[in-house]
PDB file of C-alpha atoms in Angstrom:
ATOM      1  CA  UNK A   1       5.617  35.639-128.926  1.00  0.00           C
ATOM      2  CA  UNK A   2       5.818  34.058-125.863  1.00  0.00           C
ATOM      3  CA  UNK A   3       9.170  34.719-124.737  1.00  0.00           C
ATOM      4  CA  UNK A   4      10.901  38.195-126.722  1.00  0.00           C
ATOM      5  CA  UNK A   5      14.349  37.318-125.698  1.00  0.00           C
ATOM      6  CA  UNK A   6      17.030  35.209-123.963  1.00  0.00           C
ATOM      7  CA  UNK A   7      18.480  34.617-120.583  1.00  0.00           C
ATOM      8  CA  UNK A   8      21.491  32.878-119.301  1.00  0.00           C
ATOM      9  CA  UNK A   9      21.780  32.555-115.285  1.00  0.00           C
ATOM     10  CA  UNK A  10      23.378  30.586-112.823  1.00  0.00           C
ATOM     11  CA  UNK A  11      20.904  30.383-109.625  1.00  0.00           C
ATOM     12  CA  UNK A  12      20.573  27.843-106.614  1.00  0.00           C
ATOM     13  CA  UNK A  13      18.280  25.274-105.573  1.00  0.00           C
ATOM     14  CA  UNK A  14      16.177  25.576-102.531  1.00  0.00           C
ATOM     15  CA  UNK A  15      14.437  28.917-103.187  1.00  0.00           C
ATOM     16  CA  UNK A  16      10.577  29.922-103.474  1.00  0.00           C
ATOM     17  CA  UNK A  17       8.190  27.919-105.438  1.00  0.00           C
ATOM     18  CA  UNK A  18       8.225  29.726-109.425  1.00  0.00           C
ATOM     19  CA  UNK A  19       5.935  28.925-112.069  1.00  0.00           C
ATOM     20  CA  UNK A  20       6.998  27.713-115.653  1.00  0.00           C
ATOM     21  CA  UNK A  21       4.936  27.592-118.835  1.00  0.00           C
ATOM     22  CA  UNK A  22       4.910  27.363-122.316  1.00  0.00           C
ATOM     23  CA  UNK A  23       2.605  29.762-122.563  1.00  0.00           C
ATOM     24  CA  UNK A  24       3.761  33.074-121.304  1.00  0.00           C
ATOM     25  CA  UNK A  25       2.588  36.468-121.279  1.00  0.00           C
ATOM     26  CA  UNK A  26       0.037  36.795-124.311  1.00  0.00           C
ATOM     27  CA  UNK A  27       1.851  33.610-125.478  1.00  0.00           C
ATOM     28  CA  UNK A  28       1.254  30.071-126.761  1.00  0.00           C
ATOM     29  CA  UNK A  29       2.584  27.173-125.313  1.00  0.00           C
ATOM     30  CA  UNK A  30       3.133  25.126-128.336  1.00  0.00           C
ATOM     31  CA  UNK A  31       6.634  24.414-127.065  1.00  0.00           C
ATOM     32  CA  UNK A  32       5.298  22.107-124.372  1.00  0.00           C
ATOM     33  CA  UNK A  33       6.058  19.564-127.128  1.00  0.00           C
ATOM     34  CA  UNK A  34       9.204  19.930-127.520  1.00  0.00           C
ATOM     35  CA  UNK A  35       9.929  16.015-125.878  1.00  0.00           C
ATOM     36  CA  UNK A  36       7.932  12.834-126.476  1.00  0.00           C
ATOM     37  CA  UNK A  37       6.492  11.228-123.721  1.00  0.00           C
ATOM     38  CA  UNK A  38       8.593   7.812-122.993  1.00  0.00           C
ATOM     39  CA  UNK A  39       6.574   4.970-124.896  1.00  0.00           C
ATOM     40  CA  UNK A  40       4.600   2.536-123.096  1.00  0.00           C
ATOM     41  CA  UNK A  41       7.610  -0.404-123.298  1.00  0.00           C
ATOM     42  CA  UNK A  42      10.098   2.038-121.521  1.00  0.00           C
ATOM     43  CA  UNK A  43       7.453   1.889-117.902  1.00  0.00           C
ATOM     44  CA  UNK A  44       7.911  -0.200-115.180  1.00  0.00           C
ATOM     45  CA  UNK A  45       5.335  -2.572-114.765  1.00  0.00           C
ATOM     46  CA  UNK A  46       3.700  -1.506-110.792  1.00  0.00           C
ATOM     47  CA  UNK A  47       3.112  -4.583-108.143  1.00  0.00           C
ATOM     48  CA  UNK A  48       2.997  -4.770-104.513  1.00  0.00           C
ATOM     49  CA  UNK A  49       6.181  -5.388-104.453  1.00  0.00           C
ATOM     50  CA  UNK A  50       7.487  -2.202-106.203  1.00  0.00           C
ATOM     51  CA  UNK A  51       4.542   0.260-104.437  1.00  0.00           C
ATOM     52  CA  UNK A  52       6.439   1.828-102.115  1.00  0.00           C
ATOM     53  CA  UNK A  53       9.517   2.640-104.214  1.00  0.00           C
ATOM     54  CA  UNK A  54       6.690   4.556-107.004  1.00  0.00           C
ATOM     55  CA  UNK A  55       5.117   5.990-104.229  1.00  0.00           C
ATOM     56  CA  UNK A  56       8.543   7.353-103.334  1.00  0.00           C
ATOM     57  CA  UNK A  57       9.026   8.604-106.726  1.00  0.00           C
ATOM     58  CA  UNK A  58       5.587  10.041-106.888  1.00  0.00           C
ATOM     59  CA  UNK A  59       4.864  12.031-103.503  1.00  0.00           C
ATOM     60  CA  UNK A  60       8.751  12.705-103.042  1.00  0.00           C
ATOM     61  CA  UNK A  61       8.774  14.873-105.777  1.00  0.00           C
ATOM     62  CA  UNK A  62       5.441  16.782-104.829  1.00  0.00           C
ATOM     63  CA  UNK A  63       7.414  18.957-102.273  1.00  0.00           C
ATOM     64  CA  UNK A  64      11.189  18.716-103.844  1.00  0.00           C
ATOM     65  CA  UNK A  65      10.938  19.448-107.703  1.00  0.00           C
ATOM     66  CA  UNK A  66       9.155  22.428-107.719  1.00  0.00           C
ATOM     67  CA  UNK A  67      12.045  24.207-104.795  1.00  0.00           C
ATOM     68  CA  UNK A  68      14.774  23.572-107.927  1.00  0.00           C
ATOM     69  CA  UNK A  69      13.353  26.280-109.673  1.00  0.00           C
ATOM     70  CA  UNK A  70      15.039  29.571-109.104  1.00  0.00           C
ATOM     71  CA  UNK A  71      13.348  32.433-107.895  1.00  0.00           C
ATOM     72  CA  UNK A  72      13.223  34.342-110.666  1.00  0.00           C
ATOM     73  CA  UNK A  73      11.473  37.892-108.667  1.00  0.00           C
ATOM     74  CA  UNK A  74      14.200  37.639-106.328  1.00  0.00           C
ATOM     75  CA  UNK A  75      16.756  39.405-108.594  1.00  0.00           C
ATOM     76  CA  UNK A  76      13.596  41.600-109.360  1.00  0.00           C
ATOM     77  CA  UNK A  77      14.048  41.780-113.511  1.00  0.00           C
ATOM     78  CA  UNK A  78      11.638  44.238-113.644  1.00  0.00           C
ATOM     79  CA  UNK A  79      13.911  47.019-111.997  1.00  0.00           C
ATOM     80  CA  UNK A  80      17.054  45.863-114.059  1.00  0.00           C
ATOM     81  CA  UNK A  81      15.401  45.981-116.925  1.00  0.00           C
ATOM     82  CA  UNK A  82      13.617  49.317-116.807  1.00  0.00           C
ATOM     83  CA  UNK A  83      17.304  50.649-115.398  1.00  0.00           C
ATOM     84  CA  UNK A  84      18.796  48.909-118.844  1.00  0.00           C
ATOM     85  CA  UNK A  85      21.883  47.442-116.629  1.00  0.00           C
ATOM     86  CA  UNK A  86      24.676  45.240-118.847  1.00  0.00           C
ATOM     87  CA  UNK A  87      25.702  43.708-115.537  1.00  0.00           C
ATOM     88  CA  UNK A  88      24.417  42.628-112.286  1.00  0.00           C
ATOM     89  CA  UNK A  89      26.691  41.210-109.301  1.00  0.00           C
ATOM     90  CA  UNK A  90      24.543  39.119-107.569  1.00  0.00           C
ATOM     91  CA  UNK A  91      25.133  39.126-103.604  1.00  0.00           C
ATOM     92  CA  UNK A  92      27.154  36.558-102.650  1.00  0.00           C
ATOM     93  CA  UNK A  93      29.761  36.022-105.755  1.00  0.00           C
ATOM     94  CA  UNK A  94      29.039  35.732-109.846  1.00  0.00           C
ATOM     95  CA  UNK A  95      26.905  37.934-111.864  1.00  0.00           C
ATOM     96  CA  UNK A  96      24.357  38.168-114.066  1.00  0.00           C
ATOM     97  CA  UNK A  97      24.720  39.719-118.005  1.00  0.00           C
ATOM     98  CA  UNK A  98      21.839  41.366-119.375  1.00  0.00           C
ATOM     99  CA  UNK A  99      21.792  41.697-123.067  1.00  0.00           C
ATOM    100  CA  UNK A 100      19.031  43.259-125.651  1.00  0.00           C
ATOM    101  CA  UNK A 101      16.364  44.673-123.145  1.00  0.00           C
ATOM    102  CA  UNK A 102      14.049  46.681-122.538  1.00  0.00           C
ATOM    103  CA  UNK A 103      11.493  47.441-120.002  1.00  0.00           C
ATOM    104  CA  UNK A 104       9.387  44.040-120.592  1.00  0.00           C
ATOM    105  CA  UNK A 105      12.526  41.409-120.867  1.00  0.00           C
ATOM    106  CA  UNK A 106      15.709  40.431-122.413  1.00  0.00           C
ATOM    107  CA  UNK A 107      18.282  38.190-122.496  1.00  0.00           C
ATOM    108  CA  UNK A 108      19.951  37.279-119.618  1.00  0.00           C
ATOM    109  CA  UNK A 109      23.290  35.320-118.543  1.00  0.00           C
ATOM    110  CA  UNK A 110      23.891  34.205-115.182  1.00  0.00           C
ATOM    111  CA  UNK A 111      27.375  33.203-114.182  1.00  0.00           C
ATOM    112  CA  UNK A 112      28.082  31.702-110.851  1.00  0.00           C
ATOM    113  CA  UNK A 113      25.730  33.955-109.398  1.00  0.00           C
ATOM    114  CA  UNK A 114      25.016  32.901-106.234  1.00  0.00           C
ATOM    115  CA  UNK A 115      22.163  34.554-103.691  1.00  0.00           C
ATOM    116  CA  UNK A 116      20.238  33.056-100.269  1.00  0.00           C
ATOM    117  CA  UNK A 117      23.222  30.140-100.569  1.00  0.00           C
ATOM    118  CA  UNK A 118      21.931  29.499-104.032  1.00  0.00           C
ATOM    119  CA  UNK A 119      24.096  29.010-107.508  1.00  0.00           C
ATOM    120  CA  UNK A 120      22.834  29.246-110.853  1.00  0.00           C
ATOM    121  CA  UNK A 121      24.689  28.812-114.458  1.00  0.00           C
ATOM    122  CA  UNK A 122      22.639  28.316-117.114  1.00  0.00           C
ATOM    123  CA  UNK A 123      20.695  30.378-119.909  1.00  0.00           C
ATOM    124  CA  UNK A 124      16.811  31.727-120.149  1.00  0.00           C
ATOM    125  CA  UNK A 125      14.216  34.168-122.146  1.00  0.00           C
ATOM    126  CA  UNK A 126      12.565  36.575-119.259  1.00  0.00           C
ATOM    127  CA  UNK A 127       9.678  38.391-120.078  1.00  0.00           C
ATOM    128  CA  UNK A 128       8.331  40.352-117.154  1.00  0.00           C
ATOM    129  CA  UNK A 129       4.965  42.551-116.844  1.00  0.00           C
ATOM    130  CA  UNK A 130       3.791  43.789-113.709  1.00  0.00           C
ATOM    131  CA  UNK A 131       3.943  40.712-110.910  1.00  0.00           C
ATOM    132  CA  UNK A 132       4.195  37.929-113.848  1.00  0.00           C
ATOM    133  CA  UNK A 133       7.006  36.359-114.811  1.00  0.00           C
ATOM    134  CA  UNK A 134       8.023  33.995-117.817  1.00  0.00           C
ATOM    135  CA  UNK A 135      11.255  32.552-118.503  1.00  0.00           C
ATOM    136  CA  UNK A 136      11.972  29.613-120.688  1.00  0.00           C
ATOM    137  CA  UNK A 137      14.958  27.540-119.021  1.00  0.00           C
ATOM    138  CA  UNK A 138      17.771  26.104-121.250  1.00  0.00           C
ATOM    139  CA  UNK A 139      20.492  24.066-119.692  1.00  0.00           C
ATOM    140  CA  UNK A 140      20.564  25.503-116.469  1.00  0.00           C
ATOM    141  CA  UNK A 141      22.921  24.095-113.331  1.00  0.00           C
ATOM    142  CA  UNK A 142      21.602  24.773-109.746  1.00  0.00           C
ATOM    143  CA  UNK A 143      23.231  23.821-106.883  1.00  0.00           C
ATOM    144  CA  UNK A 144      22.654  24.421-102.935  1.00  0.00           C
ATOM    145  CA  UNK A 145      23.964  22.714 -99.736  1.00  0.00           C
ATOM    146  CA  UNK A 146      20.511  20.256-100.443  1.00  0.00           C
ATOM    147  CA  UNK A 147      21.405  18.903-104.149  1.00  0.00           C
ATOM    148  CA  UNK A 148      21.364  20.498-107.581  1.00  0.00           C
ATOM    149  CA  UNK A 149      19.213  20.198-110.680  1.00  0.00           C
ATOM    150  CA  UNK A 150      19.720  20.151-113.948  1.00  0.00           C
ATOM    151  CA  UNK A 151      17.059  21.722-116.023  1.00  0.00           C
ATOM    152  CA  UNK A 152      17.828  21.219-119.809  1.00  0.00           C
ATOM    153  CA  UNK A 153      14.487  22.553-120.744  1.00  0.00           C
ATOM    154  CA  UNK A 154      11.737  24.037-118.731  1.00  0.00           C
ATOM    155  CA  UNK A 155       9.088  26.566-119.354  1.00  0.00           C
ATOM    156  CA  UNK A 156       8.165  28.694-116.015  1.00  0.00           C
ATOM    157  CA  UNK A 157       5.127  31.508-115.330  1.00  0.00           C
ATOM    158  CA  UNK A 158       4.099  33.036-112.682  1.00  0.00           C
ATOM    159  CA  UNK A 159       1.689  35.357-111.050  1.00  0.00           C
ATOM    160  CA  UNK A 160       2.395  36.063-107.653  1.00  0.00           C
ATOM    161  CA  UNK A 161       2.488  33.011-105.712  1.00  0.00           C
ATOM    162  CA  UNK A 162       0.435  30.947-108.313  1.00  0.00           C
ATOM    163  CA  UNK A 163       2.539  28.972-110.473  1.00  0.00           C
ATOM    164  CA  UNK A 164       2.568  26.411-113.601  1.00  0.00           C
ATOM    165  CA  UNK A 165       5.931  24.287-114.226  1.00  0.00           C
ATOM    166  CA  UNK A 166       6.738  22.164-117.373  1.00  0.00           C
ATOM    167  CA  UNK A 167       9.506  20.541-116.765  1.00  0.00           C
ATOM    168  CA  UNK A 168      10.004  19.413-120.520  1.00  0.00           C
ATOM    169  CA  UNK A 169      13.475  17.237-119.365  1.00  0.00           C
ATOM    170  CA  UNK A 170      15.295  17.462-116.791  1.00  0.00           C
ATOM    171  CA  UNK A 171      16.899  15.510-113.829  1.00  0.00           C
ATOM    172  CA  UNK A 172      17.372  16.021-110.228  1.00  0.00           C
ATOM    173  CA  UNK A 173      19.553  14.979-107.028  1.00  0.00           C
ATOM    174  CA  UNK A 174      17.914  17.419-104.101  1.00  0.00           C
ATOM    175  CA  UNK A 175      17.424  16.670-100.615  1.00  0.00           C
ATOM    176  CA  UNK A 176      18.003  12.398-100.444  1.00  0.00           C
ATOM    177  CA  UNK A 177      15.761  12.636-104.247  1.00  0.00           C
ATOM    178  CA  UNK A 178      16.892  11.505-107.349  1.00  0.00           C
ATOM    179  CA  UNK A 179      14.828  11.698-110.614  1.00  0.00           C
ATOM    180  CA  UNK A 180      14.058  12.421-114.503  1.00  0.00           C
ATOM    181  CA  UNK A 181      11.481  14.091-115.452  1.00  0.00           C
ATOM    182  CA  UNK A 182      10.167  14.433-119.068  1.00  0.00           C
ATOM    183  CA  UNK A 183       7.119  16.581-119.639  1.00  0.00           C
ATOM    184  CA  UNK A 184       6.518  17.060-116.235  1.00  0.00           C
ATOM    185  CA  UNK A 185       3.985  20.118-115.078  1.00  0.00           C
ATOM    186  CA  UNK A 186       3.399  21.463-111.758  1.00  0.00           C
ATOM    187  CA  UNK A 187       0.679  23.773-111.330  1.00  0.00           C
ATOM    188  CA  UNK A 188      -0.766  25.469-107.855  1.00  0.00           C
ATOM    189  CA  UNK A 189      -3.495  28.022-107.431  1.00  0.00           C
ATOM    190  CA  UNK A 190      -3.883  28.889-103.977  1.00  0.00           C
ATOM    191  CA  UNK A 191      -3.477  26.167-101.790  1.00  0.00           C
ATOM    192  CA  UNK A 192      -3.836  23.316-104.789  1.00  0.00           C
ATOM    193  CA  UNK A 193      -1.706  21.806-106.585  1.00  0.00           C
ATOM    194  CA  UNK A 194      -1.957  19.957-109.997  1.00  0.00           C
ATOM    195  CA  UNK A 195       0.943  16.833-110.752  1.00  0.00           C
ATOM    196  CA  UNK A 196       0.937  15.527-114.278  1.00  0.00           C
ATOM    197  CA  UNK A 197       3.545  14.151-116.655  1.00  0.00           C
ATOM    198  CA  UNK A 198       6.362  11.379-116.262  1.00  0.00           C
ATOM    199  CA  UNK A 199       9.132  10.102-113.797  1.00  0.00           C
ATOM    200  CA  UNK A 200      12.253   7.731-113.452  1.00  0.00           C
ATOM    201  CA  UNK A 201      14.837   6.386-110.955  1.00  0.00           C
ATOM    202  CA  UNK A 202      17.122   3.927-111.064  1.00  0.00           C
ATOM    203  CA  UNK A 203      15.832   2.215-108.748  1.00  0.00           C
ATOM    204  CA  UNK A 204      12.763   1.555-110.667  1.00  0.00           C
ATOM    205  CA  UNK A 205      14.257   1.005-114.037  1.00  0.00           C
ATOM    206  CA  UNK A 206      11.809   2.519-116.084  1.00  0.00           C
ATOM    207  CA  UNK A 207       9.146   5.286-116.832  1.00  0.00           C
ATOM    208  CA  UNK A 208       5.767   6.022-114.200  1.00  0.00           C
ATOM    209  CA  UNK A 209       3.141   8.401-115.743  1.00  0.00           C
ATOM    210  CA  UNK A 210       1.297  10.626-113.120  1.00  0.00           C
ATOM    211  CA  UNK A 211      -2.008  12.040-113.714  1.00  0.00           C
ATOM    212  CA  UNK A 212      -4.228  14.533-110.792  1.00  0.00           C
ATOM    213  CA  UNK A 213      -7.514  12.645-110.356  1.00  0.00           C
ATOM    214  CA  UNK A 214      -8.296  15.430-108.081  1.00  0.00           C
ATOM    215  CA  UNK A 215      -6.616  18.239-106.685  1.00  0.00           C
ATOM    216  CA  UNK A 216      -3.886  17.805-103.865  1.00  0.00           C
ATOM    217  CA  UNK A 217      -4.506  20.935-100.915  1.00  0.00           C
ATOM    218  CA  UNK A 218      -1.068  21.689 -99.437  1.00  0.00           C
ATOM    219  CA  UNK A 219      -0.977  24.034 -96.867  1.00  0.00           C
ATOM    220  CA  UNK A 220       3.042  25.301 -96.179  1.00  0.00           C
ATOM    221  CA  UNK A 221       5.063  22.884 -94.115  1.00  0.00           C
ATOM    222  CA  UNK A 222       2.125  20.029 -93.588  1.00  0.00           C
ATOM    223  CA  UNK A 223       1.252  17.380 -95.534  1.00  0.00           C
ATOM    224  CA  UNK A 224      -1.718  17.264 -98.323  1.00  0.00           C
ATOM    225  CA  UNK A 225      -5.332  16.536 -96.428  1.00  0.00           C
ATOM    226  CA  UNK A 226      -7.166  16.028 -99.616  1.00  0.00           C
ATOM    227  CA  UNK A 227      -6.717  14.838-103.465  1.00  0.00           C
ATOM    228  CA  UNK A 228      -5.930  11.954-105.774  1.00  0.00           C
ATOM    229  CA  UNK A 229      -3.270  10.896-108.073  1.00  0.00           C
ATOM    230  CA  UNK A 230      -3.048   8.001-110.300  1.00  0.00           C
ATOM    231  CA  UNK A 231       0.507   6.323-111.421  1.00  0.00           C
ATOM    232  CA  UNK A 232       0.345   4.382-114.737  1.00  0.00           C
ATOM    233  CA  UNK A 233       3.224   2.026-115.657  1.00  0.00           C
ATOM    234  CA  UNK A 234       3.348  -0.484-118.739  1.00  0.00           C
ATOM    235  CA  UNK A 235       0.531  -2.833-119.521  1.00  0.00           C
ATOM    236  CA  UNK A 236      -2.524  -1.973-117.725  1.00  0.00           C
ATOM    237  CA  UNK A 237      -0.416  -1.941-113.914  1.00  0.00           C
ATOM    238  CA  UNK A 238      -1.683   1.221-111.862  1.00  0.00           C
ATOM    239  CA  UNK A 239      -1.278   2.585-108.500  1.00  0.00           C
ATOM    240  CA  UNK A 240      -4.289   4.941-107.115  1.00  0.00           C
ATOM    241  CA  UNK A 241      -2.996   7.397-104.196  1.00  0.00           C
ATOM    242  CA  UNK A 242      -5.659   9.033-101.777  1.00  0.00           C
ATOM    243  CA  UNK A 243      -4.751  11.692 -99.191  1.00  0.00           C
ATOM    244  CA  UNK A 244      -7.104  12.004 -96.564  1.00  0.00           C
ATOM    245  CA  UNK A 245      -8.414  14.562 -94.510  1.00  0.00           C
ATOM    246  CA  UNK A 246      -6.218  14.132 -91.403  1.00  0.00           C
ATOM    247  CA  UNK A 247      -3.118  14.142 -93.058  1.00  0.00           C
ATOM    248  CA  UNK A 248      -2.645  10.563 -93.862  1.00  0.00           C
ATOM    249  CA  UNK A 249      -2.552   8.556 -97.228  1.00  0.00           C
ATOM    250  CA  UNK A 250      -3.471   4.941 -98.611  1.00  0.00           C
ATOM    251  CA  UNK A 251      -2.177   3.280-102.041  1.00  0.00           C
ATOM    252  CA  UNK A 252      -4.031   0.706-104.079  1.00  0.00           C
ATOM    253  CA  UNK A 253      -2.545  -0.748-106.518  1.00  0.00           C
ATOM    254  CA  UNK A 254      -4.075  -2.169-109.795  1.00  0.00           C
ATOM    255  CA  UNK A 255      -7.408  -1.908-107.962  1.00  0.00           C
ATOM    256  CA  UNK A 256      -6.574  -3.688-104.747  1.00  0.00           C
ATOM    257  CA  UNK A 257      -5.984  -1.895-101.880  1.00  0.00           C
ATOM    258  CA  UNK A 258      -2.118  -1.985-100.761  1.00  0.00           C
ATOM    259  CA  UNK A 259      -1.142   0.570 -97.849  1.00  0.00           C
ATOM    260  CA  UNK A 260      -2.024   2.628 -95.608  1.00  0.00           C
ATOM    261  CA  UNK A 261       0.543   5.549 -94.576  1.00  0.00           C
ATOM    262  CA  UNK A 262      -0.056   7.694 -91.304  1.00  0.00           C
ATOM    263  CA  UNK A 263       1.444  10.862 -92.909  1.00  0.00           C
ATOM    264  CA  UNK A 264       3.699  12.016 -95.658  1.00  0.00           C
ATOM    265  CA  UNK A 265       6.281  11.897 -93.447  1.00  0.00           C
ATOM    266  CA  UNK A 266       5.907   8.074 -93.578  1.00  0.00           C
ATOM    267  CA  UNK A 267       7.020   8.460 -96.852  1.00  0.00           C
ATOM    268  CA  UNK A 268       9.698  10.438 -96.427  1.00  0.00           C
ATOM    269  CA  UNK A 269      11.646   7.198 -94.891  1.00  0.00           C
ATOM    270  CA  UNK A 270      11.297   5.658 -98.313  1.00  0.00           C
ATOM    271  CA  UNK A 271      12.926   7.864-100.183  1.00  0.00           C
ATOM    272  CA  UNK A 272      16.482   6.775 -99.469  1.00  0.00           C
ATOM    273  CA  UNK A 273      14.979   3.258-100.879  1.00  0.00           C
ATOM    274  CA  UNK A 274      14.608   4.767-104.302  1.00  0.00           C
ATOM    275  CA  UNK A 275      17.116   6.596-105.734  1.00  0.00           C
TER     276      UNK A 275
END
């Protein structure tokens, strides 16, 4: 099985990039279908006139959805586990309850715990081996002095700093971003990342699908210098995003080209337009 038992935390936003998955250690991932994708009348139709707020949407989220996922080797499982603790206080208030584990994982509740400024409630299935990490997420509240996130389902692995996130549904309000996200995945190897699945804000009123053309090189702190992504809405609208080599970014949208962007900080002053 992919996940052997359950977990219940409370954790905060703003930590280390963690990796969620259906498919866990020696798992399947069969669970990745757990929510239909929203039909094709439920997307916004995409314009010139609405570009900016979908590319908002879209590159906003590239740096601020996957830092609402807890930090799962922080509390370092592995060394609970093998020690067989029933409780945990975690360092700055709240604790954590460990229940029906052994060496590998268990099931784990976190209540108020709060570490590095961050607060968690919420419940999870942790299975650990070596420096890999699953955990399926099930209605879990973080909060931080950036925003909070509400992850009613999400499936996370990782192996060391390389990551996959499905972020089956779930909504968030971090750092001037708002969104929902429904079968959303985030994957990076190295210094790539991978964006695919389906956003919404308000300000949109409706669905966007986002697909990786190719894939989007991040290096810490600096904007993406190569990679494509393609936004679908309803009908046959599209937008096509390009960033370049030296940092900066153009738009087309349904096949004409729209804007040009000097950096991604550029569209950082957009944000606030679309929440």
């Amino acid at each position: 099985m992919c996940f052997r038992k359950k977990v219940c935390f409370s954790v905060g936003v703003g930590v280390l990039l963690v990796g969620i998955s259906g498919c866990s250690i020696g798992g399947s991932g069969g669970e990745l279908s757990d929510v239909t994708a929203p039909d094709t009348s439920e997307k916004v139709a995409i314009s010139s006139e609405n570009s900016q707020k979908v590319l908002a949407l879209t590159v906003g989220g590239i740096s601020r959805i996957p830092l609402t996922i807890p930090d799962i080797p922080d509390f370092n499982f592995a060394e609970l586990f093998a020690a067989s603790l029933v409780d945990y206080e975690c360092e700055e208030g709240g604790k954590i309850e460990l229940d029906d584990i052994d060496s590998s994982g268990g099931w784990v509740t976190f209540k108020n715990c709060k570490q590095k400024g961050v607060t968690i409630n919420g419940e999870a299935d942790v299975s650990v081996e070596g420096s890999r990490y699953s955990v399926v997420m099930d209605h879990v509240h973080i909060q931080d002095n950036r925003g909070e996130a509400m992850l009613d389902r999400v499936y996370l692995n990782r192996n060391g700093n390389d990551f996959t996130a499905n972020f089956v549904s779930a909504s968030i309000n971090y750092d001037g971003y708002s969104a929902v996200l429904a079968n959303y995945e985030v994957s990076r190897t190295g210094t790539t990342m991978q964006i695919n699945g389906n956003l919404k804000s308000s300000c949109l009123g409706g669905w966007i699908g986002i697909h990786t053309n190719t894939p989007i090189y991040v290096v810490q702190n600096s904007c993406p210098d190569a990679g494509s992504l393609t936004v679908v809405g309803s009908g046959s609208s599209s937008m096509d995003i390009a960033f370049n080599t030296d940092g900066s970014l153009s738009t087309s949208v349904n096949g004409t080209l729209d804007r040009s962007y000097g950096s991604c900080h550029e569209v950082d002053t957009l944000i606030q337009s679309c929440r």
